[in-house]
PDB file of C-alpha atoms in Angstrom:
ATOM      1  CA  MET A 893     -38.805 200.938 281.587  1.00 78.00           C
ATOM      2  CA  ASP A 894     -35.396 201.703 283.098  1.00 92.00           C
ATOM      3  CA  LYS A 895     -35.621 205.213 281.602  1.00 96.00           C
ATOM      4  CA  LEU A 896     -39.060 205.665 283.198  1.00 98.00           C
ATOM      5  CA  ILE A 897     -37.829 204.601 286.641  1.00 97.00           C
ATOM      6  CA  GLU A 898     -34.706 206.771 286.297  1.00 97.00           C
ATOM      7  CA  THR A 899     -36.829 209.790 285.310  1.00 98.00           C
ATOM      8  CA  ILE A 900     -39.258 209.219 288.198  1.00 98.00           C
ATOM      9  CA  VAL A 901     -36.396 208.927 290.709  1.00 97.00           C
ATOM     10  CA  GLU A 902     -34.777 212.139 289.400  1.00 97.00           C
ATOM     11  CA  ALA A 903     -38.078 213.998 289.791  1.00 98.00           C
ATOM     12  CA  ILE A 904     -38.491 212.701 293.354  1.00 98.00           C
ATOM     13  CA  GLU A 905     -34.928 213.720 294.245  1.00 97.00           C
ATOM     14  CA  GLU A 906     -35.491 217.181 292.773  1.00 96.00           C
ATOM     15  CA  LYS A 907     -38.424 217.712 295.167  1.00 97.00           C
ATOM     16  CA  LYS A 908     -36.401 216.258 298.054  1.00 96.00           C
ATOM     17  CA  GLY A 909     -38.418 213.068 298.466  1.00 97.00           C
ATOM     18  CA  ARG A 910     -36.759 210.627 300.850  1.00 96.00           C
ATOM     19  CA  ASN A 911     -36.128 206.902 301.250  1.00 96.00           C
ATOM     20  CA  ILE A 912     -36.574 206.182 297.543  1.00 97.00           C
ATOM     21  CA  VAL A 913     -36.730 202.508 296.625  1.00 97.00           C
ATOM     22  CA  SER A 914     -37.761 200.657 293.482  1.00 97.00           C
ATOM     23  CA  LEU A 915     -39.111 197.125 293.774  1.00 97.00           C
ATOM     24  CA  ASP A 916     -38.904 194.686 290.875  1.00 97.00           C
ATOM     25  CA  LEU A 917     -42.181 192.743 290.950  1.00 96.00           C
ATOM     26  CA  ARG A 918     -41.775 190.909 287.639  1.00 95.00           C
ATOM     27  CA  GLY A 919     -41.305 187.537 289.348  1.00 90.00           C
ATOM     28  CA  PHE A 920     -44.565 187.720 291.307  1.00 89.00           C
ATOM     29  CA  ASP A 921     -47.886 186.339 290.118  1.00 86.00           C
ATOM     30  CA  GLY A 922     -50.688 188.789 290.787  1.00 83.00           C
ATOM     31  CA  ALA A 923     -48.506 191.901 290.958  1.00 86.00           C
ATOM     32  CA  ILE A 924     -50.405 194.821 289.420  1.00 88.00           C
ATOM     33  CA  SER A 925     -47.284 196.201 287.735  1.00 94.00           C
ATOM     34  CA  SER A 926     -43.732 195.142 287.049  1.00 96.00           C
ATOM     35  CA  HIS A 927     -42.193 197.789 289.341  1.00 97.00           C
ATOM     36  CA  PHE A 928     -43.128 199.959 292.316  1.00 97.00           C
ATOM     37  CA  VAL A 929     -41.243 203.134 293.151  1.00 98.00           C
ATOM     38  CA  VAL A 930     -41.829 204.230 296.749  1.00 98.00           C
ATOM     39  CA  CYS A 931     -40.790 207.393 298.590  1.00 98.00           C
ATOM     40  CA  ASN A 932     -41.946 209.641 301.392  1.00 97.00           C
ATOM     41  CA  ALA A 933     -42.135 213.313 302.323  1.00 97.00           C
ATOM     42  CA  ASP A 934     -42.899 215.168 305.541  1.00 95.00           C
ATOM     43  CA  SER A 935     -45.901 217.241 304.427  1.00 97.00           C
ATOM     44  CA  THR A 936     -48.927 216.949 302.187  1.00 96.00           C
ATOM     45  CA  THR A 937     -47.618 219.966 300.276  1.00 97.00           C
ATOM     46  CA  GLN A 938     -44.387 218.129 299.508  1.00 98.00           C
ATOM     47  CA  VAL A 939     -46.237 214.897 298.605  1.00 98.00           C
ATOM     48  CA  ALA A 940     -48.335 216.859 296.086  1.00 98.00           C
ATOM     49  CA  ALA A 941     -45.254 218.684 294.746  1.00 98.00           C
ATOM     50  CA  ILE A 942     -43.422 215.385 294.177  1.00 98.00           C
ATOM     51  CA  ALA A 943     -46.400 213.974 292.260  1.00 98.00           C
ATOM     52  CA  ALA A 944     -46.647 217.107 290.109  1.00 98.00           C
ATOM     53  CA  GLY A 945     -42.890 217.028 289.480  1.00 98.00           C
ATOM     54  CA  ILE A 946     -42.998 213.385 288.386  1.00 98.00           C
ATOM     55  CA  GLU A 947     -45.944 213.986 286.070  1.00 98.00           C
ATOM     56  CA  GLU A 948     -44.270 217.014 284.480  1.00 98.00           C
ATOM     57  CA  ARG A 949     -40.812 215.445 284.064  1.00 98.00           C
ATOM     58  CA  VAL A 950     -42.036 212.113 282.650  1.00 98.00           C
ATOM     59  CA  LEU A 951     -44.272 213.900 280.139  1.00 98.00           C
ATOM     60  CA  GLU A 952     -41.517 216.342 279.178  1.00 98.00           C
ATOM     61  CA  ARG A 953     -38.685 213.808 278.900  1.00 97.00           C
ATOM     62  CA  LEU A 954     -40.449 210.629 277.758  1.00 98.00           C
ATOM     63  CA  GLY A 955     -43.758 211.878 276.358  1.00 97.00           C
ATOM     64  CA  GLU A 956     -45.676 209.516 278.666  1.00 97.00           C
ATOM     65  CA  LYS A 957     -48.808 210.571 280.491  1.00 97.00           C
ATOM     66  CA  VAL A 958     -49.761 209.102 283.833  1.00 97.00           C
ATOM     67  CA  TRP A 959     -52.606 206.649 283.294  1.00 96.00           C
ATOM     68  CA  ARG A 960     -54.297 207.280 286.646  1.00 97.00           C
ATOM     69  CA  ILE A 961     -53.559 209.181 289.858  1.00 97.00           C
ATOM     70  CA  GLU A 962     -55.231 208.482 293.195  1.00 97.00           C
ATOM     71  CA  GLY A 963     -54.952 210.399 296.464  1.00 96.00           C
ATOM     72  CA  GLN A 964     -54.471 213.953 295.241  1.00 93.00           C
ATOM     73  CA  GLN A 965     -57.448 215.191 297.279  1.00 93.00           C
ATOM     74  CA  ASN A 966     -55.707 214.782 300.629  1.00 93.00           C
ATOM     75  CA  ALA A 967     -52.103 214.137 299.480  1.00 95.00           C
ATOM     76  CA  VAL A 968     -51.180 211.814 302.341  1.00 96.00           C
ATOM     77  CA  TRP A 969     -50.605 208.912 299.920  1.00 97.00           C
ATOM     78  CA  ILE A 970     -50.578 209.513 296.172  1.00 98.00           C
ATOM     79  CA  ALA A 971     -50.388 206.557 293.808  1.00 98.00           C
ATOM     80  CA  MET A 972     -49.421 207.238 290.191  1.00 98.00           C
ATOM     81  CA  ASP A 973     -50.039 204.495 287.645  1.00 98.00           C
ATOM     82  CA  TYR A 974     -47.742 204.382 284.627  1.00 97.00           C
ATOM     83  CA  VAL A 975     -48.990 200.828 283.825  1.00 94.00           C
ATOM     84  CA  ASP A 976     -45.627 199.006 284.148  1.00 95.00           C
ATOM     85  CA  VAL A 977     -44.499 201.265 287.009  1.00 97.00           C
ATOM     86  CA  VAL A 978     -46.654 202.397 289.933  1.00 97.00           C
ATOM     87  CA  VAL A 979     -45.306 205.228 292.089  1.00 98.00           C
ATOM     88  CA  HIS A 980     -46.311 205.510 295.758  1.00 98.00           C
ATOM     89  CA  ILE A 981     -45.623 208.852 297.447  1.00 98.00           C
ATOM     90  CA  PHE A 982     -46.388 208.710 301.143  1.00 98.00           C
ATOM     91  CA  GLN A 983     -46.483 211.226 303.918  1.00 97.00           C
ATOM     92  CA  THR A 984     -43.793 209.805 306.240  1.00 96.00           C
ATOM     93  CA  GLU A 985     -46.120 208.617 309.038  1.00 94.00           C
ATOM     94  CA  LEU A 986     -48.339 206.742 306.578  1.00 94.00           C
ATOM     95  CA  ARG A 987     -45.411 204.981 304.955  1.00 95.00           C
ATOM     96  CA  ASP A 988     -44.284 203.812 308.391  1.00 92.00           C
ATOM     97  CA  PHE A 989     -47.845 202.645 309.133  1.00 93.00           C
ATOM     98  CA  TYR A 990     -48.584 200.769 305.889  1.00 92.00           C
ATOM     99  CA  ARG A 991     -45.076 199.311 305.374  1.00 91.00           C
ATOM    100  CA  LEU A 992     -45.787 198.651 301.700  1.00 89.00           C
ATOM    101  CA  GLU A 993     -42.300 197.329 301.023  1.00 89.00           C
ATOM    102  CA  GLU A 994     -42.812 194.562 303.598  1.00 89.00           C
ATOM    103  CA  LEU A 995     -45.669 193.164 301.498  1.00 87.00           C
ATOM    104  CA  TRP A 996     -43.104 192.622 298.743  1.00 89.00           C
ATOM    105  CA  ALA A 997     -40.154 191.771 301.010  1.00 90.00           C
ATOM    106  CA  ASP A 998     -38.893 189.071 298.604  1.00 92.00           C
ATOM    107  CA  ALA A 999     -38.779 191.472 295.640  1.00 95.00           C
ATOM    108  CA  PRO A1000     -35.389 192.684 294.425  1.00 96.00           C
ATOM    109  CA  ALA A1001     -35.066 196.265 295.694  1.00 95.00           C
ATOM    110  CA  LYS A1002     -32.872 199.160 294.640  1.00 96.00           C
ATOM    111  CA  HIS A1003     -32.360 201.931 297.180  1.00 95.00           C
ATOM    112  CA  TYR A1004     -31.442 205.415 296.023  1.00 94.00           C
ATOM    113  CA  GLU A1005     -29.234 207.563 298.217  1.00 79.00           C
ATOM    114  CA  TYR A1006     -30.182 211.211 298.120  1.00 65.00           C
ATOM    115  CA  GLU A1007     -27.575 213.798 298.979  1.00 56.00           C
ATOM    116  CA  ALA A1008     -29.331 216.681 300.712  1.00 52.00           C
TER     117      ALA A1008
END
């Protein structure tokens, strides 16, 4: 799973996704996965490009296909389900509005610093 998260984060960084954080949800009853990876981008084009980059890199490097993707139609919030890891790619305003990380505020979080 660490390899999956690492690969996802690299793909996000490559497409210049921002404010990348992974949340460890393993200690929470009712969590739909063991980890969330969350990031944001300023345009729907960039949100879609990040999702495509993740899908391509994970398949290429780890041979894993995304189980389900939601939100590609409008690309303001794309959720990618890799079963144990769910990736949330938000357009910046939506991430600020939904504050997904606050729902899991007690979860151990790892923040990734991207050098532009």
